[in-house]
CSV table of C-alpha atoms in Angstrom, one decimal:
chain,number,residue,atom,x,y,z
A,1,MET,CA,33.2,13.7,-17.1
A,2,PRO,CA,31.7,12.8,-13.7
A,3,THR,CA,28.3,14.1,-12.6
A,4,VAL,CA,27.1,14.9,-9.1
A,5,ILE,CA,23.4,15.0,-8.0
A,6,ARG,CA,22.8,16.7,-4.7
A,7,THR,CA,19.5,16.1,-2.9
A,8,ARG,CA,18.0,16.9,0.5
A,9,ARG,CA,16.0,13.6,0.3
A,10,ALA,CA,17.1,10.3,-1.2
A,11,VAL,CA,16.0,6.8,-0.6
A,12,VAL,CA,19.3,4.9,0.0
A,13,GLY,CA,19.0,1.4,1.3
A,14,ASP,CA,16.2,1.3,4.0
A,15,ARG,CA,16.2,5.0,4.9
A,16,GLU,CA,15.9,8.5,3.5
A,17,HIS,CA,18.6,11.1,4.0
A,18,PRO,CA,20.4,14.0,2.3
A,19,CYS,CA,23.3,13.0,0.1
A,20,SER,CA,25.4,13.6,-3.0
A,21,VAL,CA,25.6,10.9,-5.6
A,22,VAL,CA,28.6,10.8,-8.0
A,23,LEU,CA,28.1,9.2,-11.4
A,24,ARG,CA,30.7,7.9,-13.8
A,25,ASP,CA,30.3,6.0,-17.0
A,26,GLY,CA,26.6,5.5,-16.4
A,27,ARG,CA,27.0,4.0,-12.9
A,28,ILE,CA,27.0,5.2,-9.3
A,29,ALA,CA,30.6,5.8,-8.3
A,30,ALA,CA,30.1,7.2,-4.8
A,31,ILE,CA,27.5,8.3,-2.3
A,32,GLY,CA,28.5,11.0,0.2
A,33,ALA,CA,27.3,13.9,2.3
A,34,TYR,CA,25.1,16.5,0.7
A,35,ASP,CA,27.9,19.0,0.7
A,36,ALA,CA,30.8,16.7,-0.1
A,37,PRO,CA,33.3,18.2,-2.6
A,38,ALA,CA,32.6,17.3,-6.2
A,39,PRO,CA,35.3,15.6,-8.3
A,40,ALA,CA,37.3,17.9,-10.5
A,41,GLY,CA,35.4,18.9,-13.6
A,42,ALA,CA,32.1,17.4,-12.5
A,43,GLU,CA,28.8,18.6,-13.8
A,44,GLU,CA,26.4,19.3,-10.8
A,45,PHE,CA,22.6,18.9,-10.5
A,46,VAL,CA,20.9,20.2,-7.3
A,47,LEU,CA,17.4,18.9,-6.7
A,48,ALA,CA,14.8,21.3,-5.4
A,49,ASP,CA,14.0,21.1,-1.7
A,50,ASP,CA,10.7,19.4,-2.3
A,51,GLU,CA,12.1,16.7,-4.6
A,52,ALA,CA,13.3,13.2,-3.6
A,53,LEU,CA,15.7,11.0,-5.4
A,54,LEU,CA,14.5,7.4,-5.8
A,55,PRO,CA,16.1,4.6,-7.8
A,56,GLY,CA,14.5,4.1,-11.2
A,57,LEU,CA,11.5,1.8,-10.8
A,58,VAL,CA,11.4,-1.7,-12.3
A,59,ASP,CA,8.1,-2.9,-13.8
A,60,THR,CA,8.2,-6.6,-14.7
A,61,HIS,CA,4.6,-6.8,-15.9
A,62,VAL,CA,4.1,-4.8,-19.1
A,63,HIS,CA,2.1,-5.8,-22.2
A,64,ILE,CA,3.7,-3.8,-25.1
A,65,ASN,CA,1.9,-5.8,-27.8
A,66,ASP,CA,4.5,-5.0,-30.5
A,67,PRO,CA,4.8,-6.3,-33.2
A,68,GLY,CA,1.3,-7.4,-34.4
A,69,ARG,CA,-0.9,-5.2,-32.2
A,70,THR,CA,1.1,-2.0,-32.3
A,71,GLU,CA,-2.2,-0.1,-32.6
A,72,TRP,CA,-2.9,-1.2,-29.0
A,73,GLU,CA,0.6,-0.2,-27.7
A,74,GLY,CA,4.1,-0.1,-29.1
A,75,PHE,CA,7.7,0.0,-27.8
A,76,ALA,CA,8.0,3.7,-28.5
A,77,THR,CA,4.9,4.8,-26.7
A,78,ALA,CA,5.1,2.3,-23.8
A,79,THR,CA,8.6,3.2,-23.0
A,80,ARG,CA,7.9,6.9,-23.2
A,81,ALA,CA,5.1,6.4,-20.7
A,82,ALA,CA,7.4,4.4,-18.5
A,83,ALA,CA,10.0,7.1,-18.4
A,84,ALA,CA,7.3,9.7,-17.6
A,85,GLY,CA,6.4,7.6,-14.6
A,86,GLY,CA,9.8,7.1,-13.2
A,87,VAL,CA,10.2,3.6,-14.6
A,88,THR,CA,13.6,2.9,-16.1
A,89,THR,CA,13.3,-0.9,-16.6
A,90,VAL,CA,10.4,-2.9,-18.0
A,91,VAL,CA,10.0,-6.6,-18.8
A,92,ASP,CA,7.7,-7.2,-21.7
A,93,MET,CA,5.0,-10.0,-21.5
A,94,PRO,CA,5.0,-12.7,-24.3
A,95,LEU,CA,1.5,-11.8,-25.4
A,96,ASN,CA,-0.4,-9.9,-26.9
A,97,SER,CA,2.2,-9.5,-29.7
A,98,VAL,CA,2.1,-11.4,-32.9
A,99,PRO,CA,4.0,-13.8,-32.9
A,100,ALA,CA,3.8,-14.5,-29.2
A,101,THR,CA,7.2,-15.0,-27.6
A,102,VAL,CA,7.0,-18.8,-27.3
A,103,ASP,CA,10.2,-19.7,-29.2
A,104,VAL,CA,13.5,-18.1,-29.9
A,105,ALA,CA,12.5,-17.0,-33.4
A,106,ALA,CA,9.7,-15.0,-32.0
A,107,LEU,CA,12.0,-13.5,-29.4
A,108,GLU,CA,14.4,-12.4,-32.1
A,109,VAL,CA,11.6,-10.7,-34.0
A,110,LYS,CA,10.5,-8.8,-30.9
A,111,LYS,CA,14.1,-7.7,-30.1
A,112,LYS,CA,14.6,-6.4,-33.7
A,113,VAL,CA,11.4,-4.4,-33.5
A,114,ALA,CA,12.2,-2.9,-30.1
A,115,ALA,CA,15.9,-2.1,-30.6
A,116,GLU,CA,15.7,1.4,-32.1
A,117,GLN,CA,12.5,2.6,-30.3
A,118,ILE,CA,13.0,2.2,-26.6
A,119,SER,CA,13.4,5.1,-24.1
A,120,VAL,CA,14.1,2.8,-21.1
A,121,ASP,CA,15.7,-0.6,-20.7
A,122,VAL,CA,13.6,-3.6,-21.8
A,123,GLY,CA,13.8,-7.3,-21.0
A,124,PHE,CA,11.5,-10.1,-22.1
A,125,TRP,CA,9.5,-12.9,-20.7
A,126,GLY,CA,9.0,-16.1,-22.7
A,127,GLY,CA,5.7,-18.1,-22.8
A,128,ALA,CA,4.8,-21.5,-21.6
A,129,VAL,CA,1.9,-22.9,-23.7
A,130,PRO,CA,0.8,-26.4,-24.7
A,131,GLY,CA,3.3,-28.0,-26.9
A,132,ASN,CA,6.4,-25.8,-26.4
A,133,LEU,CA,8.2,-27.7,-23.6
A,134,ALA,CA,11.2,-28.2,-26.0
A,135,ASP,CA,11.4,-24.4,-26.6
A,136,LEU,CA,11.7,-23.4,-22.9
A,137,GLU,CA,15.4,-24.0,-22.3
A,138,PRO,CA,16.5,-22.5,-25.7
A,139,LEU,CA,14.4,-19.4,-24.7
A,140,TRP,CA,16.1,-19.3,-21.3
A,141,ASP,CA,19.6,-19.6,-23.0
A,142,ALA,CA,18.5,-16.7,-25.3
A,143,GLY,CA,18.0,-14.4,-22.3
A,144,VAL,CA,14.4,-14.4,-21.3
A,145,TYR,CA,13.7,-13.8,-17.6
A,146,GLY,CA,11.2,-16.6,-17.2
A,147,PHE,CA,8.0,-18.1,-18.6
A,148,LYS,CA,4.4,-17.0,-18.4
A,149,CYS,CA,1.5,-19.4,-18.4
A,150,PHE,CA,-2.3,-19.1,-17.9
A,151,LEU,CA,-4.5,-21.6,-16.1
A,152,ALA,CA,-7.6,-20.2,-17.8
A,153,HIS,CA,-8.4,-18.7,-21.2
A,154,SER,CA,-6.0,-15.8,-21.8
A,155,GLY,CA,-8.5,-13.9,-23.9
A,156,LEU,CA,-6.5,-14.9,-27.0
A,157,ASP,CA,-7.0,-18.2,-28.7
A,158,GLU,CA,-3.4,-18.0,-29.9
A,159,TYR,CA,-2.1,-18.2,-26.3
A,160,PRO,CA,-3.9,-21.2,-24.8
A,161,PRO,CA,-3.7,-22.1,-21.1
A,162,LEU,CA,-2.0,-25.1,-19.4
A,163,ASP,CA,-4.0,-27.7,-17.6
A,164,ARG,CA,-2.7,-29.1,-14.3
A,165,ASP,CA,-0.6,-31.9,-15.8
A,166,GLN,CA,0.9,-29.5,-18.4
A,167,MET,CA,1.8,-26.9,-15.7
A,168,PHE,CA,3.5,-29.6,-13.6
A,169,ALA,CA,5.4,-30.8,-16.7
A,170,ALA,CA,6.5,-27.2,-17.4
A,171,MET,CA,7.6,-26.8,-13.8
A,172,ARG,CA,9.7,-29.9,-13.9
A,173,THR,CA,11.3,-28.8,-17.1
A,174,ILE,CA,12.0,-25.2,-15.9
A,175,ALA,CA,13.3,-26.4,-12.5
A,176,GLY,CA,15.8,-28.6,-14.4
A,177,PHE,CA,17.6,-25.5,-15.7
A,178,GLY,CA,16.9,-23.2,-12.8
A,179,GLY,CA,14.3,-21.0,-14.5
A,180,LEU,CA,11.2,-19.2,-13.3
A,181,LEU,CA,7.5,-19.8,-14.0
A,182,ILE,CA,5.1,-16.9,-13.7
A,183,VAL,CA,1.4,-17.8,-13.5
A,184,HIS,CA,-1.9,-16.1,-14.2
A,185,ALA,CA,-3.6,-17.9,-11.4
A,186,GLU,CA,-7.3,-18.2,-12.2
A,187,ASP,CA,-8.8,-21.7,-12.4
A,188,GLY,CA,-10.4,-22.3,-15.8
A,189,PRO,CA,-13.0,-25.0,-14.7
A,190,THR,CA,-14.1,-22.7,-11.9
A,191,LEU,CA,-14.6,-19.8,-14.3
A,192,ASP,CA,-16.4,-22.0,-16.8
A,193,ALA,CA,-18.9,-23.0,-14.1
A,194,GLN,CA,-19.9,-19.3,-13.4
A,195,PRO,CA,-22.9,-17.5,-15.1
A,196,LEU,CA,-21.9,-15.4,-18.1
A,197,ALA,CA,-21.0,-11.8,-17.3
A,198,ALA,CA,-23.2,-10.4,-20.1
A,199,GLY,CA,-24.5,-6.8,-19.7
A,200,ARG,CA,-23.6,-3.6,-18.1
A,201,ARG,CA,-23.6,-4.5,-14.4
A,202,TYR,CA,-20.2,-4.7,-12.8
A,203,ALA,CA,-21.6,-6.9,-10.1
A,204,GLY,CA,-22.4,-9.5,-12.7
A,205,PHE,CA,-18.8,-9.4,-14.0
A,206,LEU,CA,-17.5,-9.7,-10.5
A,207,ARG,CA,-19.6,-12.8,-9.8
A,208,SER,CA,-18.3,-14.4,-13.0
A,209,ARG,CA,-14.7,-14.3,-11.7
A,210,PRO,CA,-15.1,-15.2,-8.0
A,211,PRO,CA,-12.3,-15.4,-5.4
A,212,ALA,CA,-12.6,-19.2,-5.5
A,213,ALA,CA,-11.2,-19.1,-9.1
A,214,GLU,CA,-8.0,-17.5,-7.7
A,215,SER,CA,-7.7,-19.4,-4.5
A,216,ARG,CA,-8.0,-22.8,-6.3
A,217,ALA,CA,-5.5,-21.8,-8.9
A,218,VAL,CA,-3.1,-20.5,-6.2
A,219,ALA,CA,-3.4,-23.8,-4.3
A,220,GLN,CA,-2.6,-25.7,-7.5
A,221,VAL,CA,0.4,-23.5,-8.2
A,222,LEU,CA,1.8,-23.9,-4.7
A,223,GLU,CA,1.3,-27.7,-4.9
A,224,GLY,CA,3.3,-27.7,-8.1
A,225,ALA,CA,6.1,-25.5,-6.7
A,226,ARG,CA,6.3,-27.6,-3.6
A,227,GLU,CA,6.5,-30.9,-5.6
A,228,THR,CA,8.9,-29.8,-8.3
A,229,GLY,CA,11.0,-27.2,-6.6
A,230,CYS,CA,10.4,-24.8,-9.5
A,231,ARG,CA,10.8,-21.1,-8.7
A,232,THR,CA,7.3,-19.8,-9.2
A,233,HIS,CA,5.7,-16.3,-9.2
A,234,ILE,CA,2.0,-15.6,-8.9
A,235,LEU,CA,0.9,-12.7,-11.0
A,236,HIS,CA,-1.5,-9.8,-10.3
A,237,LEU,CA,-3.0,-11.2,-7.1
A,238,SER,CA,-6.5,-9.6,-6.5
A,239,ASP,CA,-7.9,-12.1,-4.0
A,240,ALA,CA,-6.6,-11.3,-0.5
A,241,GLY,CA,-8.2,-14.5,0.7
A,242,SER,CA,-5.3,-16.4,-0.8
A,243,LEU,CA,-2.7,-14.6,1.3
A,244,PRO,CA,-2.7,-17.1,4.3
A,245,LEU,CA,-2.1,-20.0,1.9
A,246,ILE,CA,0.8,-18.1,0.3
A,247,ALA,CA,2.3,-17.1,3.6
A,248,GLN,CA,2.3,-20.6,4.9
A,249,ALA,CA,3.9,-21.9,1.7
A,250,LYS,CA,6.7,-19.3,2.1
A,251,ALA,CA,7.2,-20.3,5.7
A,252,ASP,CA,7.5,-23.9,4.6
A,253,GLY,CA,10.3,-22.9,2.1
A,254,VAL,CA,8.3,-23.2,-1.1
A,255,PRO,CA,10.1,-21.1,-3.7
A,256,VAL,CA,7.1,-18.7,-4.4
A,257,THR,CA,6.7,-15.0,-4.8
A,258,VAL,CA,3.7,-12.9,-5.5
A,259,GLU,CA,2.8,-9.5,-6.9
A,260,THR,CA,-0.2,-7.2,-6.9
A,261,CYS,CA,-1.0,-4.1,-8.9
A,262,PRO,CA,-1.8,-0.4,-8.4
A,263,HIS,CA,-5.5,-0.9,-9.4
A,264,TYR,CA,-6.0,-3.5,-6.8
A,265,LEU,CA,-4.5,-1.3,-4.1
A,266,SER,CA,-6.5,1.8,-5.1
A,267,LEU,CA,-9.8,0.9,-6.7
A,268,PHE,CA,-12.7,-1.1,-5.3
A,269,SER,CA,-15.8,-2.6,-6.7
A,270,GLU,CA,-18.4,-0.6,-4.7
A,271,GLU,CA,-17.4,2.6,-6.6
A,272,ILE,CA,-17.4,1.1,-10.1
A,273,LEU,CA,-20.5,2.2,-12.1
A,274,ASP,CA,-22.4,-0.1,-14.4
A,275,GLY,CA,-21.1,0.1,-17.9
A,276,ALA,CA,-17.7,1.5,-16.8
A,277,THR,CA,-15.7,-1.0,-18.8
A,278,HIS,CA,-12.5,0.9,-18.5
A,279,PHE,CA,-12.4,-0.7,-15.0
A,280,LYS,CA,-12.5,-4.2,-16.4
A,281,CYS,CA,-9.4,-6.4,-15.8
A,282,CYS,CA,-8.8,-10.0,-15.0
A,283,PRO,CA,-8.7,-11.0,-12.2
A,284,PRO,CA,-11.2,-8.3,-11.3
A,285,ILE,CA,-11.1,-5.3,-8.9
A,286,ARG,CA,-12.8,-6.6,-5.8
A,287,GLU,CA,-14.4,-5.0,-2.7
A,288,ALA,CA,-12.9,-2.3,-0.5
A,289,SER,CA,-12.4,-4.7,2.4
A,290,ASN,CA,-10.4,-6.9,0.1
A,291,ARG,CA,-8.3,-3.9,-0.9
A,292,GLU,CA,-7.4,-3.3,2.7
A,293,ASP,CA,-6.4,-6.9,3.2
A,294,LEU,CA,-4.1,-6.6,0.2
A,295,TRP,CA,-2.4,-3.6,1.8
A,296,ARG,CA,-1.9,-5.7,5.0
A,297,GLY,CA,-0.3,-8.5,2.9
A,298,LEU,CA,2.0,-6.0,1.4
A,299,ALA,CA,3.0,-4.5,4.7
A,300,GLU,CA,3.6,-7.9,6.2
A,301,GLY,CA,5.8,-9.0,3.3
A,302,THR,CA,3.6,-11.8,1.9
A,303,ILE,CA,3.3,-9.7,-1.3
A,304,ASP,CA,6.7,-9.1,-2.7
A,305,ALA,CA,6.2,-6.5,-5.5
A,306,VAL,CA,3.8,-4.0,-7.0
A,307,VAL,CA,3.8,-3.8,-10.8
A,308,SER,CA,1.5,-2.3,-13.4
A,309,ASP,CA,0.1,-5.1,-15.5
A,310,HIS,CA,-0.1,-2.4,-18.1
A,311,SER,CA,-2.5,-4.1,-20.6
A,312,PRO,CA,-3.8,-1.6,-23.1
A,313,CYS,CA,-6.0,-1.9,-26.2
A,314,VAL,CA,-7.7,0.3,-28.8
A,315,PRO,CA,-10.7,2.2,-27.3
A,316,GLU,CA,-13.3,0.4,-29.4
A,317,LEU,CA,-12.4,-2.9,-27.7
A,318,LYS,CA,-13.5,-1.5,-24.4
A,319,LYS,CA,-17.0,-1.4,-25.8
A,320,PHE,CA,-17.9,2.0,-24.4
A,321,ALA,CA,-20.9,2.3,-26.7
A,322,THR,CA,-22.6,-0.7,-25.0
A,323,GLY,CA,-20.8,-1.0,-21.7
A,324,ASP,CA,-21.1,-4.7,-21.9
A,325,PHE,CA,-18.5,-6.3,-19.6
A,326,ALA,CA,-18.7,-9.7,-21.4
A,327,GLU,CA,-17.6,-8.1,-24.7
A,328,ALA,CA,-15.0,-5.6,-23.4
A,329,TRP,CA,-11.3,-6.3,-23.4
A,330,GLY,CA,-10.0,-6.7,-19.9
A,331,GLY,CA,-6.9,-4.6,-19.0
A,332,ILE,CA,-5.9,-1.4,-17.3
A,333,SER,CA,-3.2,1.0,-18.6
A,334,SER,CA,-1.2,2.5,-15.7
A,335,LEU,CA,2.5,2.3,-16.7
A,336,GLN,CA,2.9,6.1,-16.4
A,337,LEU,CA,0.8,6.4,-13.2
A,338,GLY,CA,1.8,3.5,-11.0
A,339,LEU,CA,4.0,5.4,-8.7
A,340,PRO,CA,1.6,8.3,-8.0
A,341,ILE,CA,-1.3,5.8,-7.6
A,342,VAL,CA,0.6,3.7,-5.0
A,343,TRP,CA,2.1,6.6,-3.2
A,344,SER,CA,-1.3,8.4,-2.9
A,345,GLN,CA,-2.7,5.3,-1.2
A,346,ALA,CA,0.4,4.4,0.8
A,347,ARG,CA,0.9,7.8,2.4
A,348,ARG,CA,-2.7,7.7,3.7
A,349,ARG,CA,-1.9,4.4,5.5
A,350,GLY,CA,1.3,5.7,7.0
A,351,HIS,CA,3.7,4.0,4.6
A,352,THR,CA,7.0,5.7,3.5
A,353,LEU,CA,8.7,6.3,0.2
A,354,THR,CA,11.3,3.8,1.3
A,355,GLU,CA,8.6,1.1,1.5
A,356,VAL,CA,7.1,2.1,-1.9
A,357,THR,CA,10.6,2.0,-3.4
A,358,ARG,CA,11.1,-1.5,-2.0
A,359,TRP,CA,7.8,-2.7,-3.5
A,360,MET,CA,8.2,-1.0,-6.9
A,361,ALA,CA,12.0,-1.2,-7.5
A,362,ARG,CA,13.7,-3.7,-5.3
A,363,GLY,CA,10.9,-6.3,-5.3
A,364,PRO,CA,10.6,-6.6,-9.1
A,365,ARG,CA,14.3,-6.4,-9.5
A,366,ASP,CA,14.8,-9.3,-7.1
A,367,LEU,CA,12.2,-11.4,-9.0
A,368,VAL,CA,14.2,-11.3,-12.2
A,369,GLY,CA,17.7,-11.1,-10.7
A,370,MET,CA,18.7,-7.7,-12.0
A,371,THR,CA,21.3,-7.1,-9.4
A,372,ASP,CA,22.6,-3.8,-10.8
A,373,ARG,CA,19.5,-1.7,-10.4
A,374,GLY,CA,16.4,-1.0,-8.3
A,375,GLU,CA,18.5,0.6,-5.5
A,376,ILE,CA,20.8,3.6,-5.1
A,377,ALA,CA,24.0,1.8,-4.4
A,378,ILE,CA,27.6,2.1,-5.5
A,379,GLY,CA,28.2,0.1,-8.7
A,380,ASN,CA,24.6,0.1,-9.7
A,381,VAL,CA,23.4,1.7,-13.0
A,382,ALA,CA,22.6,5.4,-12.5
A,383,ASP,CA,18.9,5.1,-13.1
A,384,PHE,CA,16.8,7.5,-11.0
A,385,CYS,CA,13.3,8.9,-10.5
A,386,VAL,CA,13.0,12.5,-9.3
A,387,LEU,CA,9.7,12.7,-7.4
A,388,ALA,CA,8.0,15.6,-5.7
A,389,PRO,CA,6.1,13.5,-3.2
A,390,ASP,CA,4.0,16.4,-1.7
A,391,ASP,CA,3.1,17.9,-5.1
A,392,ALA,CA,-0.1,16.7,-6.8
A,393,PHE,CA,-1.7,16.6,-10.2
A,394,VAL,CA,-5.0,15.6,-12.0
A,395,VAL,CA,-4.9,12.8,-14.5
A,396,PHE,CA,-5.9,14.1,-18.0
A,397,PRO,CA,-5.9,11.1,-20.3
A,398,GLU,CA,-4.8,13.1,-23.3
A,399,ARG,CA,-1.5,14.0,-21.5
A,400,LEU,CA,-0.6,10.3,-21.0
A,401,HIS,CA,2.1,8.9,-23.2
A,402,HIS,CA,0.8,5.4,-23.8
A,403,ARG,CA,-0.8,5.0,-27.3
A,404,ASN,CA,-4.5,5.0,-26.3
A,405,ALA,CA,-5.9,7.5,-23.8
A,406,VAL,CA,-8.0,5.1,-21.9
A,407,THR,CA,-7.8,5.0,-18.1
A,408,PRO,CA,-10.0,4.5,-15.1
A,409,TYR,CA,-8.0,7.3,-13.4
A,410,ALA,CA,-9.3,10.1,-15.6
A,411,GLU,CA,-9.8,13.3,-13.6
A,412,THR,CA,-8.4,11.7,-10.5
A,413,ALA,CA,-6.2,13.8,-8.3
A,414,LEU,CA,-2.9,12.0,-7.3
A,415,ALA,CA,0.0,12.8,-5.0
A,416,GLY,CA,3.5,12.6,-6.3
A,417,VAL,CA,4.7,14.3,-9.4
A,418,VAL,CA,7.6,12.7,-11.4
A,419,ARG,CA,9.7,15.7,-12.4
A,420,GLY,CA,12.5,13.8,-14.0
A,421,THR,CA,13.9,10.4,-14.9
A,422,TRP,CA,17.5,9.4,-15.4
A,423,LEU,CA,18.8,6.5,-17.4
A,424,GLY,CA,22.4,5.4,-17.3
A,425,GLY,CA,23.6,8.7,-15.7
A,426,ARG,CA,21.7,11.1,-18.0
A,427,PRO,CA,18.2,12.7,-17.9
A,428,VAL,CA,15.8,10.9,-20.3
A,429,GLY,CA,15.2,13.2,-23.3
A,430,ARG,CA,13.4,13.0,-26.6
A,431,THR,CA,15.8,10.6,-28.2
A,432,PRO,CA,15.2,6.9,-27.5
A,433,ARG,CA,18.3,5.3,-25.8
A,434,GLY,CA,17.1,2.4,-23.8
A,435,ARG,CA,19.0,-0.9,-23.9
A,436,LEU,CA,17.8,-4.4,-24.6
A,437,LEU,CA,18.4,-6.6,-21.6
A,438,ASP,CA,19.3,-10.3,-21.4
A,439,ARG,CA,18.9,-12.3,-18.2
A,440,GLU,CA,22.1,-12.7,-16.3
A,441,ARG,CA,23.5,-16.2,-16.6
A,442,THR,CA,23.5,-16.7,-12.8
A,443,ASN,CA,20.2,-17.3,-11.1
A,444,PRO,CA,18.8,-14.8,-8.6
């Protein structure tokens, strides 16, 4: 039986307009005028006048931690949070699960754990660590979307970083089969040379991870991509000072893309109180002026995507009792809140829902080559976010769906209420019915 959604406001392509969307067999079969006749026997849904129909968001930077650290987060809770935030596709990071996804056996373990729990579609990244060059192509053939590496300590001894020579070797290997390397770009030697971030002062933590650590790592990544031709993606950029270097590399044809995150586009260091370790993440939240420069990089197209870097932990690892930034786990949980956070900031700066959708659906989709989603288009999967852009709410941590109610956005008022999420042509309900995704065999 076909389904018709009628909406006064839909983001279709690069503009908003009223329309009707016909769904068949979980995909978009037609897009017509708002009052176009429905197919015979169709079930109809009419959105409220204050609601907008967006494509389901794609979040390619999510730490689900399952199996092994399910008490931090799990597939059931993470994907419920994603659905509540209008996210219909996530790609899971290779850490902090145990085992880390650095070989095919570990990938199969993760798939088996995820299969019956997920409320949205889930794909997987593989890992690039010292000693697993021979595992990269088998992981690619098994369906991962690319490979994550660190250039500094990851926070977990089980997932060590690559040095310069090891990263270049990984790039050459990955380029050989047309893969993608994604990089946590902070330079280890630069970080090691900084004073320890011990104590409650956020200013001390910020000094311990200076912009130079990012800019040096970014320069090294760009050098490697230029030399090897490896498709390369820079994760969670927080240092806006690196944007000119990235823009020049793109202009030169270097195959590089870059993302940033809602916390870097909304928060700033001057407002973070000492001891407020729920704001700790790596790379860190920097000054307000840096935040505005990131927005300019996004508007100019140097930054390709906005993703959550959802990186939760159990509350005790945030060290709230001491407020010590050196001891606290670094990571911000925002999978459910990303769209309202970004929309709240974007609308203040004159940006549109069309732009936000491009950053949070099409951009991440293009990164991993998921050609059948991230846009309301005929033939695409019928994944949608129903957003009331002019409605607002206050964040109460206990109402969030991720496993641990820890967030720097507690009691923050945000614009944009997600009133519904559709997956494969049906509203998401209480029963998990997401799909495990394998990378398409053709490169994006």
